[in-house]
mmCIF file of C-alpha atoms in Angstrom:
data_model
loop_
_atom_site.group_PDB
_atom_site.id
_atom_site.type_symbol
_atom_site.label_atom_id
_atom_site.label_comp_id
_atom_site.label_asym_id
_atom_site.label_seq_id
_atom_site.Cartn_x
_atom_site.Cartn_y
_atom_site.Cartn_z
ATOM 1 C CA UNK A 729 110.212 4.321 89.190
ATOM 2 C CA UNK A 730 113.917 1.984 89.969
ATOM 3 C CA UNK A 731 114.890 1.973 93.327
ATOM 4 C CA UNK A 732 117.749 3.818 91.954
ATOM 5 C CA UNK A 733 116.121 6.988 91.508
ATOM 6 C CA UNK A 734 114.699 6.945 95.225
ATOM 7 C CA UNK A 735 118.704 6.777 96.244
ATOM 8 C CA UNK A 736 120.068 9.286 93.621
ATOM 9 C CA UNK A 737 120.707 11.696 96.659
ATOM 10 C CA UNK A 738 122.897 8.867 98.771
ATOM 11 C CA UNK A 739 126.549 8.629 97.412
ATOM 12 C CA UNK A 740 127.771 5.301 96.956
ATOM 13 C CA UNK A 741 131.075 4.579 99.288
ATOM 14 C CA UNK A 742 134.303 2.307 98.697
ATOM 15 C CA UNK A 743 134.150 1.366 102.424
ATOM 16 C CA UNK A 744 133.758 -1.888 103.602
ATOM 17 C CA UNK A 745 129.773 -3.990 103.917
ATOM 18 C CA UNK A 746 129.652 -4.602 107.432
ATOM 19 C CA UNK A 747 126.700 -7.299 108.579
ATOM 20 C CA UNK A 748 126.408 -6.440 111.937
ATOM 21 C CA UNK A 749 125.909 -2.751 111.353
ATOM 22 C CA UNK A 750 123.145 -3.623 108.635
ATOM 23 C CA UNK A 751 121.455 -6.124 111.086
ATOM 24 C CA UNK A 752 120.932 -3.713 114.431
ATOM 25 C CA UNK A 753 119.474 -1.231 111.862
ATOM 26 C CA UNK A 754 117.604 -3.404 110.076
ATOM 27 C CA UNK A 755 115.956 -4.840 113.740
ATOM 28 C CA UNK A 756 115.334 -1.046 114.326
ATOM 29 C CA UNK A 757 113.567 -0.620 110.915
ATOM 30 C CA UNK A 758 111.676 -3.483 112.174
ATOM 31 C CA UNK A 759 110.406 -2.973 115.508
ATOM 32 C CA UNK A 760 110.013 1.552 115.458
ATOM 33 C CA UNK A 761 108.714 4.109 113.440
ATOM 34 C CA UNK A 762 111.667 6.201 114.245
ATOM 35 C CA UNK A 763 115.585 5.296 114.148
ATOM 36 C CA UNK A 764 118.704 7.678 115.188
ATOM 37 C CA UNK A 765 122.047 6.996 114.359
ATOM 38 C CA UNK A 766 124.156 9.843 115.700
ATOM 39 C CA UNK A 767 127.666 10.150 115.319
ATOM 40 C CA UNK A 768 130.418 12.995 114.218
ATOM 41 C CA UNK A 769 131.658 12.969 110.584
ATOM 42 C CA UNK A 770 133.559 10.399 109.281
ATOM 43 C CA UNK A 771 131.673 7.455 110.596
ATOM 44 C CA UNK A 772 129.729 6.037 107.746
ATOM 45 C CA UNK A 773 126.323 7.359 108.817
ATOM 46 C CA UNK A 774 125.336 7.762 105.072
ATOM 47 C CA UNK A 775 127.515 4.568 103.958
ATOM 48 C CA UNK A 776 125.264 2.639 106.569
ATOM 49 C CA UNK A 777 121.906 3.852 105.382
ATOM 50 C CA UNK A 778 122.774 2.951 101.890
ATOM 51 C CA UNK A 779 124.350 -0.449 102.874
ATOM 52 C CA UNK A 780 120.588 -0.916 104.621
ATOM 53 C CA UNK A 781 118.564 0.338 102.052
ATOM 54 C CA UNK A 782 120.586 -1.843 99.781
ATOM 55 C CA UNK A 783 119.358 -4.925 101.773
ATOM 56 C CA UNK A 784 115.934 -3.987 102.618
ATOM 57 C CA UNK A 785 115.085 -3.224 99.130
ATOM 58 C CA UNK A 786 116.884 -6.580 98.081
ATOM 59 C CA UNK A 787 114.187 -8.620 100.449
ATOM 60 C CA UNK A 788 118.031 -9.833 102.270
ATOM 61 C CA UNK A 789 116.049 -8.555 105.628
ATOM 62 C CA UNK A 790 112.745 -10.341 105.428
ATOM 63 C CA UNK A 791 111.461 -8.931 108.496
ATOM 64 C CA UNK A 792 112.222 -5.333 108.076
ATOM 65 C CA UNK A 793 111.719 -5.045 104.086
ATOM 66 C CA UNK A 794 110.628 -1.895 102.018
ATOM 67 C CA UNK A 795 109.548 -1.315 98.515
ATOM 68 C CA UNK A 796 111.064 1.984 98.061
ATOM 69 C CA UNK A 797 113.664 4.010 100.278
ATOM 70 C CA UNK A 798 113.762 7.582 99.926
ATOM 71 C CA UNK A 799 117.210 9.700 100.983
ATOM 72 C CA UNK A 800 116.936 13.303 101.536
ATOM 73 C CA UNK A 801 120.141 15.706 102.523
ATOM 74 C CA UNK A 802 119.354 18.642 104.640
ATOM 75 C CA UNK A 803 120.599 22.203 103.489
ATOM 76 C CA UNK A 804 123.129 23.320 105.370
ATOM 77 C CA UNK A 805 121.658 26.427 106.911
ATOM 78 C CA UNK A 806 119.571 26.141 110.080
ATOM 79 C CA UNK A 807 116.325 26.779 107.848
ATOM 80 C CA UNK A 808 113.375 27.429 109.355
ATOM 81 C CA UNK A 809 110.209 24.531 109.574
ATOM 82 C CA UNK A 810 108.047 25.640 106.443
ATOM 83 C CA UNK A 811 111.208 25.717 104.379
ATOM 84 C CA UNK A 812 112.596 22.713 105.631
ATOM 85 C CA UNK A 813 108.651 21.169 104.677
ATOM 86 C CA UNK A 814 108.833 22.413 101.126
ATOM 87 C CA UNK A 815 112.273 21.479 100.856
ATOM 88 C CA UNK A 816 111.978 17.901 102.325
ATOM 89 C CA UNK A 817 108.588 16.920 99.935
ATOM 90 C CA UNK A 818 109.953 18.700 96.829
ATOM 91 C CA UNK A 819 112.631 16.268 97.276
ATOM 92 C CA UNK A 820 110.683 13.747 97.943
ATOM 93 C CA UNK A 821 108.550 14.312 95.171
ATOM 94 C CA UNK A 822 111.699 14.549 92.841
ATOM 95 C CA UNK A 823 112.200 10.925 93.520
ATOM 96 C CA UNK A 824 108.739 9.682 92.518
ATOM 97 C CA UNK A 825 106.375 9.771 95.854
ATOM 98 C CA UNK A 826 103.330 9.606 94.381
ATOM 99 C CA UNK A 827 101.446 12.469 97.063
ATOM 100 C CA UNK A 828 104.703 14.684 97.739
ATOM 101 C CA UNK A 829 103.410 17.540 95.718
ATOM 102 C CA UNK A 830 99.854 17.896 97.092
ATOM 103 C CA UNK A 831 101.322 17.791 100.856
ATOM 104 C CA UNK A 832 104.007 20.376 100.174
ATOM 105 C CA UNK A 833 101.706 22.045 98.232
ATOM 106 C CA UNK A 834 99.263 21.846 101.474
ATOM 107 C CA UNK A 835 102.143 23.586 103.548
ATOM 108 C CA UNK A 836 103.420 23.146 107.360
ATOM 109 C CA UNK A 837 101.218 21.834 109.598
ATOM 110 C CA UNK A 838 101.634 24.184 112.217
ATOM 111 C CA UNK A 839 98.778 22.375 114.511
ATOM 112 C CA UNK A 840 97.392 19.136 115.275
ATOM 113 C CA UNK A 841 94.253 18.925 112.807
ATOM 114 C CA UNK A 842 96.205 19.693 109.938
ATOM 115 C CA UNK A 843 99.173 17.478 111.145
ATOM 116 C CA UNK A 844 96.271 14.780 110.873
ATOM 117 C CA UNK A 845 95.726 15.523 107.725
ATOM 118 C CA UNK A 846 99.412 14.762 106.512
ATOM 119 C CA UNK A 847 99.109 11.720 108.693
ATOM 120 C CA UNK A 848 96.059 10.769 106.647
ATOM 121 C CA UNK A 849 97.991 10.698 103.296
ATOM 122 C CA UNK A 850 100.875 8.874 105.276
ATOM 123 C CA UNK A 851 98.477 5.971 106.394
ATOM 124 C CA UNK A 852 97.496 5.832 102.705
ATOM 125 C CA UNK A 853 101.095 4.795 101.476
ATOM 126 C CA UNK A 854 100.430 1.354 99.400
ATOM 127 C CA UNK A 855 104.056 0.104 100.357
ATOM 128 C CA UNK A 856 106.451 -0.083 103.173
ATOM 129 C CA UNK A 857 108.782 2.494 102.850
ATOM 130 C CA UNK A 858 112.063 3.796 104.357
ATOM 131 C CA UNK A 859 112.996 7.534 104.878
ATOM 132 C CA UNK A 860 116.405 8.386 105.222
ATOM 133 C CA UNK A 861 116.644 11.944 106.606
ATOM 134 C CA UNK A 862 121.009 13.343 106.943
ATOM 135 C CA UNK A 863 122.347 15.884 108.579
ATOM 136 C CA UNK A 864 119.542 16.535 110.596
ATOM 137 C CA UNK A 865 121.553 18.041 113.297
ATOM 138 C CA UNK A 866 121.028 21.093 110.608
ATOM 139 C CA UNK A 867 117.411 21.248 111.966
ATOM 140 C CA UNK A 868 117.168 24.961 114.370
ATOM 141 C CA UNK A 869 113.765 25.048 114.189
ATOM 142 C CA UNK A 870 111.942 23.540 117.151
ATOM 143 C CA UNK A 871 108.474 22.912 115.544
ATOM 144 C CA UNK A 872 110.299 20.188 113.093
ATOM 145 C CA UNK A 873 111.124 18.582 115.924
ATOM 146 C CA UNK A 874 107.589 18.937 117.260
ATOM 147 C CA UNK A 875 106.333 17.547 114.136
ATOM 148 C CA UNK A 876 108.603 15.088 113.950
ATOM 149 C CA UNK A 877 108.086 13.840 117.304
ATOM 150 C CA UNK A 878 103.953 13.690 116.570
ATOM 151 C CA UNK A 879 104.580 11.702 113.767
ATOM 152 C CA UNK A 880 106.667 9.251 115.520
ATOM 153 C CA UNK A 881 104.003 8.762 118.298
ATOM 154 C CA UNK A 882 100.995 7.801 115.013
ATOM 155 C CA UNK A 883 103.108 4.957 114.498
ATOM 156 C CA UNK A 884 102.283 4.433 110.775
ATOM 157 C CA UNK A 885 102.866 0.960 109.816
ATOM 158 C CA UNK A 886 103.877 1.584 106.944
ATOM 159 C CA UNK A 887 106.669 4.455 107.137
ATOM 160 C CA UNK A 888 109.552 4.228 108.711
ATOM 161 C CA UNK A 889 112.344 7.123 109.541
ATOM 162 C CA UNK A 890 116.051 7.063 109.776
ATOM 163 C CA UNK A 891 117.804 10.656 110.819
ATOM 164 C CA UNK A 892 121.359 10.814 110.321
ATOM 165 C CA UNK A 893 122.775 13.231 112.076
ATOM 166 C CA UNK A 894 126.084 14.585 113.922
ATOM 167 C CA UNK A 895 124.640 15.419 117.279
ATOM 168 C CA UNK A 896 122.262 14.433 119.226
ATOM 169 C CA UNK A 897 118.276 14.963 117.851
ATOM 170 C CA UNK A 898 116.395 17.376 119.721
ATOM 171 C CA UNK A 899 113.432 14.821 120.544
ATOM 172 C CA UNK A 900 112.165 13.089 122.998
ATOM 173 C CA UNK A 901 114.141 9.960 122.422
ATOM 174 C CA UNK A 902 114.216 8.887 125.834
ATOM 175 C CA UNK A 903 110.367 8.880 125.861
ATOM 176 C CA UNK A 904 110.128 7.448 122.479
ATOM 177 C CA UNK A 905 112.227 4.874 123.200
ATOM 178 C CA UNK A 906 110.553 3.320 126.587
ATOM 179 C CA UNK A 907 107.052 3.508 124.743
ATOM 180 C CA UNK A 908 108.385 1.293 121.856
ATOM 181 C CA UNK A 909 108.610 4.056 119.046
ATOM 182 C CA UNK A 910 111.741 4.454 118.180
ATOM 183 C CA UNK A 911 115.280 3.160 118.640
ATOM 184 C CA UNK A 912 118.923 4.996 118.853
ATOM 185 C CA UNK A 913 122.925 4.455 117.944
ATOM 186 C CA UNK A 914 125.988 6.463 118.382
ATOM 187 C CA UNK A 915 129.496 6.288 117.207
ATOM 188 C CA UNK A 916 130.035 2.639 118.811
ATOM 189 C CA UNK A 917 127.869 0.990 115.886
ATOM 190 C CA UNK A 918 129.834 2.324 113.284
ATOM 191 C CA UNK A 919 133.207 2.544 115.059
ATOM 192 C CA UNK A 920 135.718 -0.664 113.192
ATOM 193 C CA UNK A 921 136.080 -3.501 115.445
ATOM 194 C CA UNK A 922 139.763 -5.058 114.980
ATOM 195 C CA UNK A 923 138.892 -7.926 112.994
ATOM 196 C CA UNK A 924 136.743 -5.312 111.025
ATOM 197 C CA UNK A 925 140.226 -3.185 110.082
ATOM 198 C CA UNK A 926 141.818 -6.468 109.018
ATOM 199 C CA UNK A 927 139.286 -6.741 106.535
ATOM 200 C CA UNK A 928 139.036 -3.424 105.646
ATOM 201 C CA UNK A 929 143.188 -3.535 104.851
ATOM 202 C CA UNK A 930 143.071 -6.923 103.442
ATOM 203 C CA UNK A 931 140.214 -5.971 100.804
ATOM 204 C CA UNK A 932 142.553 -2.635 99.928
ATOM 205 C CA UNK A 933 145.640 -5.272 99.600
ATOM 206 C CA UNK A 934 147.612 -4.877 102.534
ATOM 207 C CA UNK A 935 147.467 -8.617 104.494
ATOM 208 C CA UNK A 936 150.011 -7.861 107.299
ATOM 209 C CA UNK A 937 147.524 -8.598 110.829
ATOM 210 C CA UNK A 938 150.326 -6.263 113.019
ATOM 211 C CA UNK A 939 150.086 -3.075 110.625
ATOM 212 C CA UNK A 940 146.185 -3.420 110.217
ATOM 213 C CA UNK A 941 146.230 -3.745 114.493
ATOM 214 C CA UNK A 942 148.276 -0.829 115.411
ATOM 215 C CA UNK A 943 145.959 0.996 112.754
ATOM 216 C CA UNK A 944 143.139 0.131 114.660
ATOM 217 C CA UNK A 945 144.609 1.065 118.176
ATOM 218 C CA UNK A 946 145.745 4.284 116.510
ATOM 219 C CA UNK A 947 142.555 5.613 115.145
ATOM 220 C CA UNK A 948 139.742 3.807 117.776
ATOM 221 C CA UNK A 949 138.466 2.079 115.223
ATOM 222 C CA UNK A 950 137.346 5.516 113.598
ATOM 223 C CA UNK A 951 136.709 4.908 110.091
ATOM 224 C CA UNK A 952 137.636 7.921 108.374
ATOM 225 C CA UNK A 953 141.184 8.183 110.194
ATOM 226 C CA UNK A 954 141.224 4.096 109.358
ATOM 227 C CA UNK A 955 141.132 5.244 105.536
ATOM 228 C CA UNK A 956 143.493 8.051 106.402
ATOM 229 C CA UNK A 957 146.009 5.617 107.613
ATOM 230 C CA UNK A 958 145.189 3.055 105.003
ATOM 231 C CA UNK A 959 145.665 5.142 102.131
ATOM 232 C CA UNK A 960 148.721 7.068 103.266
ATOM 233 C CA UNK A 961 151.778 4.554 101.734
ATOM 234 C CA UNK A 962 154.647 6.340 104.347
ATOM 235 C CA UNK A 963 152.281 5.452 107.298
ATOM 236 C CA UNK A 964 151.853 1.611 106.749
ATOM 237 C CA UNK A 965 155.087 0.522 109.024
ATOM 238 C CA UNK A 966 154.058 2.335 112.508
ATOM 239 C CA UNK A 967 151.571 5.457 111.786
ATOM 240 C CA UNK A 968 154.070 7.899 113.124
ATOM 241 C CA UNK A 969 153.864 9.173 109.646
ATOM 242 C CA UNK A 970 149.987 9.360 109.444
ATOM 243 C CA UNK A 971 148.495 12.836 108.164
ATOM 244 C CA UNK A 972 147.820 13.945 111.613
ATOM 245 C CA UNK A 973 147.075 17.552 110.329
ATOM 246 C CA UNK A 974 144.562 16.382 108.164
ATOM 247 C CA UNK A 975 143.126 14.382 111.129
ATOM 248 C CA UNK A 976 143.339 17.070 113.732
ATOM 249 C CA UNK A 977 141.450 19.205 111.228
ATOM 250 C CA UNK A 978 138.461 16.541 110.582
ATOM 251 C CA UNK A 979 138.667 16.513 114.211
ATOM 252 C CA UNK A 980 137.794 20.216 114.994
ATOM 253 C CA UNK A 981 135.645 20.026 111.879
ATOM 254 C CA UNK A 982 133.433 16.820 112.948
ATOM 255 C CA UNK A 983 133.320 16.894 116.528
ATOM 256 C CA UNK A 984 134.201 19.596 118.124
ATOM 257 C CA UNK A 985 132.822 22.423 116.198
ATOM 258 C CA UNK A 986 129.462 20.080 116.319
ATOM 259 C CA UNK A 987 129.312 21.300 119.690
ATOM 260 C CA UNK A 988 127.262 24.685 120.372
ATOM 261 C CA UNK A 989 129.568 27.651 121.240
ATOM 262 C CA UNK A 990 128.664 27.412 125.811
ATOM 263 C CA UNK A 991 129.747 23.612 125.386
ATOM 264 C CA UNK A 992 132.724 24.302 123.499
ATOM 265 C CA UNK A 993 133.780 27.131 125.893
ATOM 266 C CA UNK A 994 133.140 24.977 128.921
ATOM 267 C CA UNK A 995 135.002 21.730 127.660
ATOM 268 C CA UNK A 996 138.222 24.086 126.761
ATOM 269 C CA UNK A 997 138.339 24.965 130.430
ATOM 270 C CA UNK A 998 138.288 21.722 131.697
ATOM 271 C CA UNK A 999 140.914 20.663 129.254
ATOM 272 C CA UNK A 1000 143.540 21.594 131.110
ATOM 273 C CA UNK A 1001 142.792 19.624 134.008
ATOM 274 C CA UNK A 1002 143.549 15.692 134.430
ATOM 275 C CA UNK A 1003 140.025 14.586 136.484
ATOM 276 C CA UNK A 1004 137.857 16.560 138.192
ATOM 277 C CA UNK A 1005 134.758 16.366 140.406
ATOM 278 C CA UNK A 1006 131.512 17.118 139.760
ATOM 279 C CA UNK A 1007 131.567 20.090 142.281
ATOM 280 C CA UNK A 1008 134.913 21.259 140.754
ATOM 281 C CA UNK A 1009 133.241 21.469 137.037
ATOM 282 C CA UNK A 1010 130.124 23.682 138.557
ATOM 283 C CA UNK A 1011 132.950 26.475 139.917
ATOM 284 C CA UNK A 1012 134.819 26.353 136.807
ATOM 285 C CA UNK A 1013 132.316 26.150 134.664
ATOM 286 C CA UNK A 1014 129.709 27.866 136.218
ATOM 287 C CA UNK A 1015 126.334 26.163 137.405
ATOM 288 C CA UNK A 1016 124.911 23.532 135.860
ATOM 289 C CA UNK A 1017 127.884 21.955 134.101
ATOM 290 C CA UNK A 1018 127.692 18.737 135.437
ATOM 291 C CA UNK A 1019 124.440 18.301 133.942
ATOM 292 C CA UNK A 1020 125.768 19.688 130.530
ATOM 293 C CA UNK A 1021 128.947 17.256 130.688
ATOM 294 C CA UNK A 1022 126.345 14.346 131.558
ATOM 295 C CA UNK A 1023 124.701 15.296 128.634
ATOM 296 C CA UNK A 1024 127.159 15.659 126.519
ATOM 297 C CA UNK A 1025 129.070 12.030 127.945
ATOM 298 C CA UNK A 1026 125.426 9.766 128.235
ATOM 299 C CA UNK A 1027 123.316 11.866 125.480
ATOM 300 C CA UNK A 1028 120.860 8.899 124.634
#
């Protein structure tokens, strides 16, 4: 099997190889069983996890290299655990793992001695390998997570998981995190530093430093409104041209609608106001919404 095949599911992007994104996953890889890169569409989650498959396959990261990287796409649906487990190994099997059949074949693990068993063939891999899981904020079902989460704390030298995904993971991250399991990103990683949207223009063939700057304060260094911009030719003098349907679209689409329906209804009531105390967003929103907004402000 070509380490082609084990990417066949990851679509190959025109944006631009960043290093420093590559590197603080590739320290992740590492040092935890478990990474989470969280962030709403149009970030490069998937362009990422290709670019880092790309180098830990190459041997480029010495420290954090894999044989084989697998990349699996979760249905859309919020399916529920044993689907999502035949689903997730026939894909896996579909892309050469050598044992994929006989575990989905040996079903859910519902409980902890057959969970061991699972583990068992996991401890048994021959090579270091990297499994990309995206869209996992698709996952409903709380005993993935559960499973998940107990596979994290084996700590299987040889396995190591990246989920992709457009809200925050229902796991223990927190937890994970302080015992040395597992590591987390959000937007900020992928989000184009200034120098980053010169480049990004300059590779495309526009050289002018001012245009690619006000791109960059006009989008926040988001990539997919920096492409927006980029490939829009009336927007290139100031952006006041820029498709800002389209963006205002990807923006309900990618962040707003990521949020679940009490959220949503809570942050269109503070909307209106400019600041607010703590107190203030517990009578408008009823109680406990200054714990949701600290959630939803400091998730990791």
């Amino acid at each position: 099997m070509n380490n082609d095949s084990c990417m066949a599911e990851c679509p190959q992007s025109p944006i631009l190889p960043r290093e420093r994104v590559t590197s603080a996953l590739a320290e992740a890889v590492a040092a935890y069983p478990l990474t989470a890169l969280t962030a709403p569409m149009g970030y490069g989650k998937t362009t990422a996890a290709r670019q880092l498959a790309d180098a830990l396959l190459s041997g480029e990261k010495k420290d954090a290299a894999v044989a084989r990287a697998y990349f699996v796409t979760l249905p859309p649906e919020p399916y529920s655990a044993p689907y999502l487990w035949n689903f997730i190994w026939g894909r896996l099997a579909a892309q050469g793992l050598e044992f994929a059949e006989s575990v989905k074949a040996y079903g859910f693990p519902g409980d902890a001695e057959r969970r061991q068993h699972v583990f068992a063939r996991c401890r048994a891999l021959a090579e270091r390998v990297l499994l990309v899981l995206d869209d996992y904020h698709w996952v409903a079902d709380p005993a993935m997570d559960a499973y998940l989460t107990a596979l994290t704390r084996e700590g299987i030298a040889g396995l190591h998981i990246l989920l992709l995904s457009r809200s925050r993971p229902n796991l223990p991250l927190e937890e994970l995190r302080l015992k040395s399991l597992a590591e987390s990103f959000d937007q900020s990683l992928l989000a184009f530093s200034e120098a980053e949207t010169a480049a990004l223009f300059t590779r495309y063939g526009n050289k002018d430093a001012e245009t690619a700057r006000r791109a960059w304060l006009f989008s926040e260094g988001w990539p997919a409104a920096l492409w927006l911009c980029l490939r829009n030719p009336e927007s290139r003098e100031d952006f006041s041209g820029a498709p800002l349907a389209r963006m205002e679209a990807m923006l309900e689409e990618s962040i707003f609608s990521a949020y679940d329906p009490e959220d949503r209804r809570l942050l269109l009531q503070l909307s209106l106001l400019d600041h607010y105390t703590a107190r203030e967003a517990d009578d408008i929103g009823g109680p406990g919404s200054r714990e949701r907004l600290q959630q939803l402000l400091h998730p990791f």
